[in-house]
CSV table of C-alpha atoms and ligand atoms in Angstrom, one decimal:
chain,number,residue,atom,x,y,z
A,15,MET,CA,96.0,104.2,67.1
A,16,ARG,CA,95.3,104.7,70.8
A,17,LYS,CA,95.8,101.2,72.2
A,18,LYS,CA,93.2,99.9,74.9
A,19,ALA,CA,93.7,97.4,77.9
A,20,THR,CA,90.8,95.9,79.9
A,21,VAL,CA,91.7,95.1,83.5
A,22,ILE,CA,88.9,92.5,85.1
A,23,GLY,CA,89.0,92.7,89.0
A,24,SER,CA,89.3,95.8,90.3
A,25,GLY,CA,91.4,94.9,93.6
A,26,ASN,CA,95.1,95.2,95.0
A,27,VAL,CA,96.4,94.0,91.9
A,28,GLY,CA,93.4,95.0,88.6
A,29,ALA,CA,94.0,98.8,90.4
A,30,THR,CA,97.5,98.7,90.3
A,31,ALA,CA,97.5,97.3,86.8
A,32,ALA,CA,95.2,100.1,85.7
A,33,MET,CA,97.7,102.6,87.4
A,34,ARG,CA,100.9,101.3,85.8
A,35,LEU,CA,99.1,101.0,82.5
A,36,ALA,CA,97.9,104.1,82.7
A,37,GLU,CA,100.8,106.1,83.9
A,38,LYS,CA,103.1,104.5,81.4
A,39,GLU,CA,100.9,105.7,78.9
A,40,LEU,CA,100.3,102.0,77.2
A,41,ALA,CA,97.1,102.3,76.7
A,42,ASP,CA,93.3,103.6,77.6
A,43,VAL,CA,92.1,101.6,80.4
A,44,VAL,CA,88.7,100.0,81.2
A,45,LEU,CA,88.6,98.9,84.7
A,46,VAL,CA,85.6,95.7,85.5
A,47,ASP,CA,84.6,94.2,88.7
A,48,ILE,CA,81.2,93.1,89.8
A,49,LEU,CA,81.4,95.4,93.0
A,50,GLU,CA,78.9,98.2,92.3
A,51,GLY,CA,80.8,101.2,92.4
A,52,VAL,CA,84.4,100.6,92.9
A,53,PRO,CA,85.3,100.4,89.4
A,54,ALA,CA,83.8,103.5,88.4
A,55,GLY,CA,85.3,105.3,91.8
A,56,LYS,CA,89.0,103.5,91.3
A,57,ALA,CA,88.9,104.6,87.4
A,58,LEU,CA,88.0,108.2,88.0
A,59,ASP,CA,90.7,108.5,91.2
A,60,LEU,CA,92.8,107.6,88.5
A,61,ALA,CA,91.7,110.2,86.1
A,62,GLU,CA,92.3,112.6,88.8
A,63,ALA,CA,95.9,111.8,89.8
A,64,ALA,CA,96.6,112.0,85.9
A,65,PRO,CA,97.4,116.0,85.7
A,66,ILE,CA,100.1,115.1,87.9
A,67,GLU,CA,101.5,111.8,87.1
A,68,LYS,CA,101.3,113.5,83.4
A,69,HIS,CA,99.3,111.2,81.2
A,70,ASP,CA,96.8,111.2,79.1
A,71,SER,CA,95.5,108.1,79.1
A,72,ARG,CA,91.8,107.8,79.5
A,73,VAL,CA,90.7,104.9,82.4
A,74,ILE,CA,87.1,104.2,83.4
A,75,GLY,CA,85.6,101.8,85.3
A,76,SER,CA,82.4,99.6,84.4
A,77,THR,CA,80.3,97.3,86.9
A,78,GLY,CA,79.4,94.0,85.0
A,79,ASP,CA,79.0,96.0,82.1
A,80,TYR,CA,81.6,93.9,79.6
A,81,SER,CA,80.5,96.4,76.6
A,82,ALA,CA,83.4,98.8,77.7
A,83,ALA,CA,85.6,96.6,77.0
A,84,LYS,CA,84.8,95.9,73.1
A,85,ASP,CA,87.9,96.1,70.9
A,86,SER,CA,90.6,95.6,73.8
A,87,ASP,CA,93.7,94.8,72.2
A,88,ILE,CA,94.3,93.4,75.8
A,89,VAL,CA,92.6,91.3,79.0
A,90,ILE,CA,94.4,91.1,81.7
A,91,ILE,CA,92.0,88.6,84.2
A,92,THR,CA,92.7,89.4,87.6
A,93,ALA,CA,89.0,88.2,88.8
A,94,GLY,CA,89.1,85.8,91.6
A,95,ILE,CA,89.6,85.2,95.9
A,96,PRO,CA,93.6,85.9,96.8
A,97,ARG,CA,95.2,84.1,99.5
A,98,LYS,CA,94.8,84.1,103.1
A,99,PRO,CA,98.2,82.8,105.8
A,100,GLY,CA,98.0,79.2,105.9
A,101,MET,CA,96.2,78.6,101.9
A,102,SER,CA,98.1,77.4,99.2
A,103,ARG,CA,97.2,78.5,95.7
A,104,ASP,CA,95.4,75.5,95.0
A,105,ASP,CA,92.9,76.0,97.5
A,106,LEU,CA,91.5,78.7,95.3
A,107,LEU,CA,91.0,76.2,92.5
A,108,SER,CA,87.1,75.8,93.2
A,109,THR,CA,86.4,79.4,93.6
A,110,ASN,CA,88.3,80.9,91.0
A,111,MET,CA,87.6,78.5,88.9
A,112,GLY,CA,83.4,79.3,88.3
A,113,ILE,CA,84.7,83.4,88.1
A,114,MET,CA,87.5,82.8,85.5
A,115,ALA,CA,85.2,80.6,83.7
A,116,SER,CA,82.4,83.4,83.7
A,117,VAL,CA,84.1,86.6,83.1
A,118,THR,CA,86.2,85.1,79.6
A,119,LYS,CA,83.0,83.9,78.5
A,120,GLU,CA,81.9,87.8,78.6
A,121,VAL,CA,84.9,89.0,77.3
A,122,ALA,CA,85.0,86.6,74.5
A,123,ALA,CA,81.9,87.5,73.7
A,124,VAL,CA,82.6,91.7,73.6
A,125,THR,CA,86.4,91.7,72.4
A,126,PRO,CA,87.0,88.5,70.4
A,127,ASN,CA,90.4,89.3,69.1
A,128,ALA,CA,92.2,90.2,72.0
A,129,ILE,CA,94.9,88.8,73.7
A,130,LEU,CA,94.1,87.8,77.8
A,131,ILE,CA,96.5,87.7,80.3
A,132,ILE,CA,95.7,85.6,82.9
A,133,VAL,CA,97.1,86.6,86.7
A,134,SER,CA,94.0,84.9,89.0
A,135,ASN,CA,95.4,81.6,90.9
A,136,PRO,CA,96.3,79.1,90.8
A,137,LEU,CA,97.7,80.1,87.6
A,138,ASP,CA,98.1,77.5,84.7
A,139,ALA,CA,95.0,76.0,85.7
A,140,MET,CA,93.4,79.3,85.5
A,141,CYS,CA,95.2,79.5,82.2
A,142,HIS,CA,93.0,76.3,81.0
A,143,VAL,CA,89.7,77.7,81.8
A,144,ALA,CA,90.3,80.8,79.7
A,145,TYR,CA,91.6,79.2,76.5
A,146,GLU,CA,88.8,76.6,76.7
A,147,THR,CA,86.3,79.2,77.3
A,148,SER,CA,87.5,81.4,75.5
A,149,GLY,CA,87.9,79.3,72.3
A,150,PHE,CA,90.8,81.9,71.3
A,151,PRO,CA,94.1,80.1,70.2
A,152,LYS,CA,96.5,79.6,72.3
A,153,ASN,CA,99.0,82.6,71.3
A,154,ARG,CA,96.1,84.7,72.3
A,155,VAL,CA,95.8,83.0,76.0
A,156,ILE,CA,99.4,83.9,77.9
A,157,GLY,CA,99.5,83.4,82.0
A,158,MET,CA,101.5,85.6,84.3
A,159,ALA,CA,104.0,83.7,86.8
A,160,GLY,CA,107.2,83.6,85.7
A,161,VAL,CA,108.2,87.0,85.2
A,162,LEU,CA,106.8,87.6,88.8
A,163,ASP,CA,108.8,84.9,90.1
A,164,SER,CA,111.9,85.5,88.3
A,165,ALA,CA,111.1,89.3,89.5
A,166,ARG,CA,111.2,88.0,93.1
A,167,PHE,CA,114.6,85.8,92.3
A,168,ARG,CA,116.2,88.7,90.9
A,169,ALA,CA,115.4,91.1,93.5
A,170,PHE,CA,117.0,88.5,95.9
A,171,ILE,CA,119.6,88.0,94.1
A,172,ALA,CA,120.4,92.0,94.4
A,173,MET,CA,119.9,91.9,97.9
A,174,GLU,CA,122.8,89.3,98.4
A,175,LEU,CA,125.1,90.6,96.4
A,176,ASN,CA,124.6,94.6,96.6
A,177,VAL,CA,124.3,95.5,93.0
A,178,SER,CA,121.9,96.9,90.8
A,179,VAL,CA,118.7,95.1,90.2
A,180,GLU,CA,119.3,96.7,86.9
A,181,ASN,CA,122.4,94.0,86.4
A,182,THR,CA,120.1,90.6,87.4
A,183,HIS,CA,118.5,88.5,84.7
A,184,ALA,CA,116.6,85.3,85.7
A,185,PHE,CA,114.5,82.6,84.8
A,186,VAL,CA,111.9,80.9,86.8
A,187,LEU,CA,110.1,78.3,84.5
A,188,GLY,CA,107.4,75.7,85.7
A,189,GLY,CA,104.0,75.8,87.1
A,190,HIS,CA,103.4,79.0,89.4
A,191,GLY,CA,103.4,76.9,92.6
A,192,ASP,CA,105.8,75.2,95.2
A,193,THR,CA,107.0,72.9,91.9
A,194,MET,CA,108.2,76.0,89.9
A,195,VAL,CA,111.7,75.5,88.5
A,196,PRO,CA,114.0,79.0,88.9
A,197,LEU,CA,117.3,78.0,87.1
A,198,PRO,CA,120.7,79.7,88.3
A,199,ARG,CA,122.7,78.1,85.1
A,200,TYR,CA,120.6,81.2,83.2
A,201,SER,CA,120.2,83.5,85.7
A,202,THR,CA,123.1,85.8,86.0
A,203,VAL,CA,124.6,89.4,87.4
A,204,ALA,CA,126.3,91.6,84.3
A,205,GLY,CA,126.0,89.0,82.2
A,206,ILE,CA,127.9,86.5,84.7
A,207,PRO,CA,126.4,83.3,85.7
A,208,ILE,CA,125.3,83.6,89.8
A,209,THR,CA,126.6,79.8,90.0
A,210,GLU,CA,130.5,81.6,89.5
A,211,LEU,CA,129.2,84.7,92.5
A,212,MET,CA,128.0,82.9,95.1
A,213,PRO,CA,128.5,79.5,97.0
A,214,ALA,CA,125.7,76.6,96.2
A,215,GLU,CA,123.8,76.9,99.8
A,216,ARG,CA,123.4,80.7,99.3
A,217,ILE,CA,121.5,79.6,95.9
A,218,ASP,CA,119.2,77.4,97.3
A,219,SER,CA,118.2,79.6,99.9
A,220,LEU,CA,117.6,82.2,97.8
A,221,VAL,CA,115.9,79.5,95.4
A,222,GLU,CA,114.0,78.6,98.1
A,223,ARG,CA,112.4,82.1,98.9
A,224,THR,CA,111.8,82.6,96.1
A,225,ARG,CA,109.7,79.5,96.0
A,226,ASN,CA,107.4,80.5,99.1
A,227,GLY,CA,107.5,84.0,97.9
A,228,GLY,CA,104.2,84.4,97.3
A,229,ALA,CA,103.2,82.4,100.6
A,230,GLU,CA,106.3,85.3,102.4
A,231,ILE,CA,104.0,88.3,101.2
A,232,VAL,CA,101.1,86.9,102.5
A,233,GLY,CA,102.1,85.9,105.8
A,234,LEU,CA,102.8,89.1,106.3
A,235,LEU,CA,99.7,91.3,105.2
A,236,LYS,CA,97.6,88.6,106.4
A,237,THR,CA,94.6,90.1,104.6
A,238,GLY,CA,95.1,89.1,101.3
A,239,SER,CA,98.2,88.5,98.7
A,240,ALA,CA,101.0,90.2,97.2
A,241,TYR,CA,99.8,93.1,94.3
A,242,TYR,CA,102.4,95.6,93.3
A,243,ALA,CA,104.7,92.7,91.9
A,244,PRO,CA,102.1,90.6,90.1
A,245,ALA,CA,101.0,94.0,88.7
A,246,SER,CA,104.3,95.0,87.3
A,247,ALA,CA,104.6,91.6,85.8
A,248,ALA,CA,101.7,91.9,84.3
A,249,VAL,CA,102.1,95.2,82.6
A,250,GLU,CA,105.4,94.2,81.5
A,251,MET,CA,103.8,91.5,79.2
A,252,ALA,CA,101.0,93.9,78.5
A,253,GLU,CA,103.8,96.4,77.1
A,254,ALA,CA,105.7,93.7,75.0
A,255,ILE,CA,102.3,93.0,73.3
A,256,LEU,CA,100.7,96.3,72.7
A,257,LYS,CA,104.3,97.9,71.6
A,258,ASP,CA,105.1,94.8,69.6
A,259,LYS,CA,108.4,94.3,71.2
A,260,LYS,CA,109.1,91.0,71.0
A,261,LYS,CA,110.2,90.5,74.6
A,262,ILE,CA,111.7,87.0,75.5
A,263,LEU,CA,109.7,86.3,78.7
A,264,PRO,CA,109.0,83.0,80.8
A,265,CYS,CA,105.3,83.4,80.7
A,266,ALA,CA,103.0,79.9,81.2
A,267,ALA,CA,102.1,79.1,77.8
A,268,CYS,CA,99.8,76.4,76.3
A,269,LEU,CA,103.0,73.6,75.5
A,270,ASP,CA,102.4,71.6,72.1
A,271,GLY,CA,105.3,68.8,72.9
A,272,GLU,CA,107.6,71.7,73.3
A,273,TYR,CA,110.1,70.3,76.7
A,274,GLY,CA,108.2,67.1,75.8
A,275,ILE,CA,105.1,68.3,77.3
A,276,ASN,CA,101.7,68.2,75.6
A,277,ASN,CA,98.3,70.1,75.8
A,278,LEU,CA,99.3,71.8,79.2
A,279,PHE,CA,99.9,75.6,80.4
A,280,ILE,CA,103.4,76.0,81.9
A,281,GLY,CA,105.5,78.4,82.6
A,282,VAL,CA,108.8,78.5,79.6
A,283,PRO,CA,110.2,81.1,77.9
A,284,VAL,CA,108.2,83.0,75.2
A,285,LYS,CA,108.9,85.8,72.5
A,286,LEU,CA,106.1,88.3,73.3
A,287,GLY,CA,104.6,90.9,70.5
A,288,GLU,CA,101.7,91.7,68.9
A,289,ASN,CA,100.6,88.6,68.0
A,290,GLY,CA,100.7,87.3,71.8
A,291,VAL,CA,102.6,84.3,72.1
A,292,GLU,CA,105.2,84.2,68.8
A,293,GLU,CA,107.2,81.7,69.7
A,294,ILE,CA,108.2,79.3,72.2
A,295,ILE,CA,111.8,79.2,73.0
A,296,GLU,CA,113.5,75.6,73.7
A,297,ILE,CA,116.5,76.1,75.9
A,298,LYS,CA,118.3,73.1,76.8
A,299,LEU,CA,117.9,71.7,80.3
A,300,THR,CA,120.1,69.1,82.1
A,301,ASP,CA,118.2,65.9,82.7
A,302,LEU,CA,118.0,67.4,86.9
A,303,GLU,CA,115.9,70.3,85.3
A,304,GLN,CA,114.1,68.7,83.1
A,305,GLU,CA,112.4,66.2,85.7
A,306,ALA,CA,111.8,69.3,87.6
A,307,LEU,CA,109.8,70.9,85.0
A,308,ASN,CA,108.1,67.1,84.3
A,309,ARG,CA,107.4,67.1,88.1
A,310,SER,CA,106.2,70.7,87.9
A,311,ALA,CA,103.9,69.8,84.7
A,312,ASN,CA,102.2,66.9,86.8
A,313,ALA,CA,100.9,69.1,89.5
A,314,VAL,CA,99.3,71.2,87.0
A,315,GLN,CA,98.1,68.6,85.4
A,316,THR,CA,96.7,67.0,88.9
A,317,LEU,CA,95.1,70.1,88.9
A,318,VAL,CA,93.4,70.2,85.3
A,319,ASP,CA,92.0,66.8,86.2
A,320,ASP,CA,90.8,68.0,89.4
A,321,MET,CA,89.2,70.3,87.7
A,322,LYS,CA,87.3,68.1,85.5
A,323,ARG,CA,86.0,65.9,88.7
A,324,LEU,CA,84.5,69.4,90.1
A,325,GLY,CA,82.9,70.1,86.5
B,10,APR,N1,83.8,89.0,88.1
B,10,APR,C1,84.4,90.6,87.7
B,10,APR,N2,85.2,90.3,89.0
B,10,APR,C2,85.2,90.0,90.4
B,10,APR,C3,84.5,88.8,89.7
B,10,APR,C4,83.5,88.2,89.0
B,10,APR,N3,82.5,87.9,88.9
B,10,APR,N4,84.6,87.8,91.2
B,10,APR,C5,85.4,88.6,92.0
B,10,APR,N5,86.2,89.9,91.3
B,10,APR,C6,86.7,90.8,91.8
B,10,APR,C7,86.7,91.1,93.4
B,10,APR,O1,84.9,91.8,93.1
B,10,APR,C8,88.0,92.0,93.4
B,10,APR,O2,87.2,92.9,93.3
B,10,APR,O3,88.0,90.4,91.6
B,10,APR,C9,88.5,91.3,93.0
B,10,APR,C10,89.8,90.9,93.4
B,10,APR,O4,90.5,91.7,94.0
B,10,APR,P1,91.3,91.5,95.7
B,10,APR,O5,90.1,90.9,96.1
B,10,APR,O6,91.8,92.5,95.8
B,10,APR,O7,92.3,90.1,94.7
B,10,APR,P2,93.6,90.4,94.3
B,10,APR,O8,94.8,90.6,95.3
B,10,APR,O9,93.5,91.5,93.2
B,10,APR,O10,94.4,88.9,93.7
B,10,APR,C11,93.1,88.7,92.6
B,10,APR,O11,94.8,87.6,91.3
B,10,APR,O12,97.0,87.3,92.5
B,10,APR,C12,95.7,86.6,91.9
B,10,APR,O13,96.0,85.0,93.8
B,10,APR,C13,95.0,86.4,93.3
B,10,APR,O14,93.8,85.0,92.4
B,10,APR,C14,94.0,86.5,93.1
B,10,APR,C15,93.2,87.6,92.1
């Protein structure tokens, strides 16, 4: 049976994710936005590229009519405002929490069995909104952050060592913000830990660049934030779920005592398959790494508490 993926928000991240889903023939795609004409226009444009790109995915767009999302296997939520220079992801909180709550309510009503992949920022806090608003079980609400942060780290490792990106592997855990936790010990090139391949100060500088990876792009674009790599990351997660790959990827998942953290969405390695988060993988952390993860969890908890105050 054909798979169906709905993408909420047909802006930069949403439209790029729709393009990648369609071109990889992972699913038929529905684009939804509040803007009049834009989702239908971008969907038609993508459908007209299909003969050249050689795929048979169907792509349609809808303004505000969520019935088009009925029976989706996956819903990727990118609705919200992006950052401008000088803004942190956390500055988006009050606007995006309202948008996230309203779109999740609509999604949960029309497609109650879908798996949600959350992309809007501040990511970990938005996962809480989607989880609470949808009432979905925690295995079906997953945040996209770790795959993106790890891809940025991998790209910088490949540039530094002049090796193929395909040889690189990296793990970035924690919240999707300044407190994220890149793990050099678990980051490898052709299976060799980068701690064997680079002096500590070079690793530190790549870690720092990864932490600021989003801000570096906001500073260059000036009018918005990154979207090619965020869309690729969300689609890698979608692919793992749609194809039931049982793939281990760093994603924001709701922890229930794992890593000593309770009732909080934060980035950890998870196994993704047809049921969404099928397992949370607990890797052994050093004391320093665990402290960094705890600091990151505290930063996410502060945002969750702020949202309660904002109502
Ligand atoms: N319902 C549906 N769509 C909405 C709603 C809503 N209530 N509110 C806003 N949108 C749409 C906008 O109309 C716009 O088309 O969300 C889209 C966002 O697109 P962009 O402004 O291009 O932002 P983008 O770069 O795609 O980022 C979206 O993802 O990476 C994060 O931080 C980023 O939170 C931001 C989100």
